[in-house]
Amino acid sequence: MNFSALIEETMPLPQRVVWNGAVERFHRTFPKGSEIVHQGEHPRAVRVVRSGWLARYRQLEDGRRQIVALHLPGDLCDLDAFSRMRAEHSLVALRTSVVAELPRHALGHLIASCPALGPVMAFSEIDGMATQREWLTSLGQRNAAERVAHLFCELLVRQSGEVRPGAGECEFFLTQSQLAEACGLTQVHINRTIQLLRRSYGVDLGKSRLHIADFARLAELAMFNPAYLNIDGSEGRHDFALFAHAAMSAGESAWPLSPARLGAAS
Amino acid sequence: MNFSALIEETMPLPQRVVWNGAVERFHRTFPKGSEIVHQGEHPRAVRVVRSGWLARYRQLEDGRRQIVALHLPGDLCDLDAFSRMRAEHSLVALRTSVVAELPRHALGHLIASCPALGPVMAFSEIDGMATQREWLTSLGQRNAAERVAHLFCELLVRQSGEVRPGAGECEFFLTQSQLAEACGLTQVHINRTIQLLRRSYGVDLGKSRLHIADFARLAELAMFNPAYLNIDGSEGRHDFALFAHAAMSAGESAWPLSPARLGAAS
DNA sequence: CGCGACGTTGACCTACCTCAATTGGCGTGG
DNA sequence: CCACGCCAATTGAGGTAGGTCAACGTCGCG
């Protein structure tokens, strides 16, 4: 369950109206290949992907690149804009994309007028962390075929919103080089790995489309367990609700820190 | 700047008293090697490391393990306890450790009575994310020596609290096997890599101690840039304050979601 | 038609893995 | 105090997954 879906499901209607209005006011379109954020620049905004695909990557001084995240429609990103002075990653559009760029001040107002916003953003960040950790185990423990298979499974599930898609097809906008940068492999080796998956696992990677004949089998190869994606929020959100309720019952204004203290600290 | 330090620096005194009192009430001691959380179990609490070292790892079905995070004193962890039904990672004590385990209900109350708590936890999660991404680039792009060197640099900086420690020495509680699980390498190869770092980079890894003769040189090898650790909060927190202030100026109760909506959603 | 981006293939290389044995430190029990 | 056992570190020999380099194919587009 991505950020936008969570907003729709849990945020009270009046807030949702405010939120969606704001988001649309800050829409911006980026052509395929354009850099939305450049590593090192001063972060200006928090972003919501409205359509398209984005890749976030970190570049080392000697040029090596690692794609550290893929952002699909509905995802929230760049939340760290508020605790950091420079972006540590670049953000690039993998295809023509529409992105809502919420500048600092606007987001400040929004958080104030939509009390549910802060928590939902926080929870969305927690979900993002889970994906990061799964990628980390991929790079650390899985071999080439498993890594690619795992990524394919993840992207199919994230797009379909179903935990077990059976057979499935979905859009796919990564070149083999980009796939390589995401998996920590060479473009050449990615190519050979894909051929293997094609031959022996019924995976078909065509023009902007990924087709998986037997999802269960691919998932088994990849040791893919969709739990980390927190897709069927129903289970998880049960406790989320408990938590929020407990907080609410006693609670007062919560999200912002005391400006006085902050002034003193800085 | 870790979670506990952030609490001390930014939270108003009355809240801090409440918070610290609660934390101490839930102290629990774990001997070295004990499992604090077992992958798959129902998460019971959010944790703050008071002393000791913890490792979080994910285990694949076939037994392969990846250490996905190291938690040092002052760190907050297991924040996902509230959005997930089962822990996706195990948590183990690398040495005798004291951990505050805040159960759900207690944390609910705390968040309600300490308005600054939610935001600080969220920011701490964002910082954690940055570290995850750096680990990800390590596994994806750095070779064995660079990975180990990078981890050494990170751990020295995190413990010293200084961005450029010059030469430095610090505690170190990972065995070579654990180092291997963190770096996605073999124990044997870790051993050889450490020998290389010893010989050619003045790194000395002794009984529970890590000594780095020339930090700058090691950092250069590792392409280590401490920015991601957000150590000198002063820079970053400037905007943090701006943000919180904007939110506060308009704000009302923010952290908890509306229980009504949540009930409807579940 | 020609150019540029992406995919494919082959030959060779090496960083890291695997397996297996050995060493050394340290705590425990006799 | 020594003997034993355990665990972590070390060493060696040989294997392989994946990298490197370089060429070629193919498709879409101006």
Tab-separated table of N, CA, C and O in Angstrom, chain B residues 43-86:
chain	number	residue	atom	x	y	z
B	43	PRO	N	5.696	-8.345	16.494
B	43	PRO	CA	6.494	-7.292	17.155
B	43	PRO	C	5.765	-6.746	18.371
B	43	PRO	O	4.571	-6.470	18.321
B	44	ARG	N	6.496	-6.592	19.437
B	44	ARG	CA	5.866	-6.177	20.693
B	44	ARG	C	6.218	-4.757	21.091
B	44	ARG	O	5.514	-4.136	21.875
B	45	ALA	N	7.312	-4.263	20.605
B	45	ALA	CA	7.775	-3.007	21.187
B	45	ALA	C	8.668	-2.232	20.226
B	45	ALA	O	9.211	-2.776	19.265
B	46	VAL	N	8.778	-0.966	20.530
B	46	VAL	CA	9.787	-0.121	19.904
B	46	VAL	C	10.956	-0.070	20.871
B	46	VAL	O	10.758	-0.136	22.077
B	47	ARG	N	12.155	0.009	20.352
B	47	ARG	CA	13.314	-0.124	21.237
B	47	ARG	C	14.278	1.057	21.148
B	47	ARG	O	14.438	1.658	20.083
B	48	VAL	N	14.908	1.332	22.255
B	48	VAL	CA	15.990	2.305	22.289
B	48	VAL	C	17.200	1.617	22.900
B	48	VAL	O	17.094	1.014	23.976
B	49	VAL	N	18.312	1.677	22.207
B	49	VAL	CA	19.526	1.065	22.736
B	49	VAL	C	20.111	1.988	23.795
B	49	VAL	O	20.364	3.164	23.529
B	50	ARG	N	20.303	1.452	24.974
B	50	ARG	CA	20.866	2.249	26.064
B	50	ARG	C	22.356	2.001	26.207
B	50	ARG	O	23.122	2.918	26.466
B	51	SER	N	22.746	0.752	26.053
B	51	SER	CA	24.172	0.438	26.012
B	51	SER	C	24.338	-0.873	25.276
B	51	SER	O	23.421	-1.683	25.215
B	52	GLY	N	25.501	-1.071	24.699
B	52	GLY	CA	25.740	-2.299	23.957
B	52	GLY	C	25.604	-2.099	22.455
B	52	GLY	O	25.467	-0.963	21.979
B	53	TRP	N	25.714	-3.188	21.734
B	53	TRP	CA	25.551	-3.161	20.275
B	53	TRP	C	24.527	-4.195	19.866
B	53	TRP	O	24.561	-5.334	20.350
B	54	LEU	N	23.669	-3.821	18.931
B	54	LEU	CA	22.715	-4.782	18.386
B	54	LEU	C	22.924	-4.909	16.883
B	54	LEU	O	23.321	-3.955	16.219
B	55	ALA	N	22.649	-6.088	16.374
B	55	ALA	CA	22.644	-6.277	14.920
B	55	ALA	C	21.267	-6.748	14.487
B	55	ALA	O	20.667	-7.618	15.126
B	56	ARG	N	20.795	-6.163	13.432
B	56	ARG	CA	19.533	-6.602	12.846
B	56	ARG	C	19.857	-7.378	11.584
B	56	ARG	O	20.642	-6.934	10.757
B	57	TYR	N	19.316	-8.563	11.452
B	57	TYR	CA	19.597	-9.294	10.224
B	57	TYR	C	18.371	-9.970	9.656
B	57	TYR	O	17.405	-10.258	10.358
B	58	ARG	N	18.438	-10.188	8.371
B	58	ARG	CA	17.370	-10.884	7.674
B	58	ARG	C	17.932	-12.208	7.221
B	58	ARG	O	19.051	-12.293	6.707
B	59	GLN	N	17.147	-13.249	7.423
B	59	GLN	CA	17.604	-14.576	7.050
B	59	GLN	C	16.731	-15.105	5.930
B	59	GLN	O	15.505	-15.088	6.016
B	60	LEU	N	17.359	-15.586	4.874
B	60	LEU	CA	16.596	-16.188	3.779
B	60	LEU	C	16.259	-17.636	4.130
B	60	LEU	O	16.864	-18.235	5.021
B	61	GLU	N	15.308	-18.171	3.394
B	61	GLU	CA	14.830	-19.525	3.719
B	61	GLU	C	15.957	-20.547	3.721
B	61	GLU	O	15.940	-21.501	4.492
B	62	ASP	N	16.909	-20.370	2.843
B	62	ASP	CA	17.964	-21.375	2.758
B	62	ASP	C	19.114	-21.099	3.729
B	62	ASP	O	20.151	-21.749	3.655
B	63	GLY	N	18.937	-20.141	4.595
B	63	GLY	CA	19.913	-19.959	5.657
B	63	GLY	C	20.844	-18.768	5.479
B	63	GLY	O	21.436	-18.298	6.445
B	64	ARG	N	20.978	-18.282	4.265
B	64	ARG	CA	21.843	-17.116	4.073
B	64	ARG	C	21.362	-15.958	4.940
B	64	ARG	O	20.160	-15.765	5.099
B	65	ARG	N	22.289	-15.225	5.471
B	65	ARG	CA	21.955	-14.112	6.355
B	65	ARG	C	22.557	-12.820	5.881
B	65	ARG	O	23.687	-12.775	5.431
B	66	GLN	N	21.829	-11.761	6.084
B	66	GLN	CA	22.382	-10.441	5.804
B	66	GLN	C	22.129	-9.535	7.000
B	66	GLN	O	20.983	-9.385	7.422
B	67	ILE	N	23.160	-8.981	7.539
B	67	ILE	CA	22.989	-7.959	8.573
B	67	ILE	C	22.594	-6.666	7.883
B	67	ILE	O	23.316	-6.177	7.017
B	68	VAL	N	21.442	-6.145	8.223
B	68	VAL	CA	20.934	-4.969	7.525
B	68	VAL	C	21.114	-3.682	8.318
B	68	VAL	O	20.936	-2.592	7.781
B	69	ALA	N	21.455	-3.811	9.579
B	69	ALA	CA	21.685	-2.597	10.368
B	69	ALA	C	22.419	-2.929	11.650
B	69	ALA	O	22.305	-4.032	12.187
B	70	LEU	N	23.178	-1.962	12.115
B	70	LEU	CA	23.817	-2.054	13.425
B	70	LEU	C	23.263	-0.932	14.290
B	70	LEU	O	23.207	0.220	13.851
B	71	HIS	N	22.844	-1.278	15.478
B	71	HIS	CA	22.280	-0.279	16.378
B	71	HIS	C	23.214	-0.043	17.551
B	71	HIS	O	23.548	-0.973	18.275
B	72	LEU	N	23.600	1.204	17.700
B	72	LEU	CA	24.533	1.590	18.760
B	72	LEU	C	23.781	2.349	19.849
B	72	LEU	O	22.627	2.737	19.640
B	73	PRO	N	24.411	2.557	20.979
B	73	PRO	CA	23.728	3.272	22.068
B	73	PRO	C	23.147	4.603	21.596
B	73	PRO	O	23.806	5.355	20.882
B	74	GLY	N	21.905	4.851	21.986
B	74	GLY	CA	21.231	6.069	21.587
B	74	GLY	C	20.331	5.896	20.386
B	74	GLY	O	19.508	6.761	20.097
B	75	ASP	N	20.483	4.769	19.699
B	75	ASP	CA	19.675	4.551	18.499
B	75	ASP	C	18.269	4.076	18.851
B	75	ASP	O	18.063	3.367	19.832
B	76	LEU	N	17.354	4.503	18.000
B	76	LEU	CA	15.971	4.021	18.073
B	76	LEU	C	15.817	2.936	17.030
B	76	LEU	O	16.346	3.051	15.928
B	77	CYS	N	15.086	1.873	17.364
B	77	CYS	CA	14.840	0.885	16.318
B	77	CYS	C	13.515	0.175	16.503
B	77	CYS	O	12.824	0.377	17.499
B	78	ASP	N	13.170	-0.598	15.510
B	78	ASP	CA	11.907	-1.353	15.507
B	78	ASP	C	10.689	-0.458	15.436
B	78	ASP	O	9.618	-0.801	15.937
B	79	LEU	N	10.858	0.668	14.775
B	79	LEU	CA	9.738	1.589	14.661
B	79	LEU	C	8.613	0.990	13.832
B	79	LEU	O	7.450	1.384	13.943
B	80	ASP	N	8.947	0.027	13.007
B	80	ASP	CA	7.922	-0.573	12.166
B	80	ASP	C	7.001	-1.492	12.954
B	80	ASP	O	6.082	-2.077	12.403
B	81	ALA	N	7.243	-1.601	14.238
B	81	ALA	CA	6.383	-2.450	15.063
B	81	ALA	C	4.906	-2.093	14.886
B	81	ALA	O	4.035	-2.932	15.064
B	82	PHE	N	4.652	-0.870	14.502
B	82	PHE	CA	3.256	-0.437	14.466
B	82	PHE	C	2.582	-0.570	13.117
B	82	PHE	O	1.398	-0.346	12.989
B	83	SER	N	3.340	-0.891	12.113
B	83	SER	CA	2.658	-1.019	10.826
B	83	SER	C	2.767	-2.440	10.287
B	83	SER	O	2.354	-2.716	9.180
B	84	ARG	N	3.319	-3.340	11.083
B	84	ARG	CA	3.519	-4.697	10.570
B	84	ARG	C	3.122	-5.737	11.599
B	84	ARG	O	3.268	-5.546	12.783
B	85	MET	N	2.659	-6.839	11.079
B	85	MET	CA	2.199	-7.906	11.951
B	85	MET	C	3.316	-8.863	12.344
B	85	MET	O	3.249	-9.537	13.343
B	86	ARG	N	4.321	-8.959	11.489
B	86	ARG	CA	5.430	-9.833	11.861
B	86	ARG	C	6.760	-9.151	11.564
B	86	ARG	O	6.899	-8.434	10.580
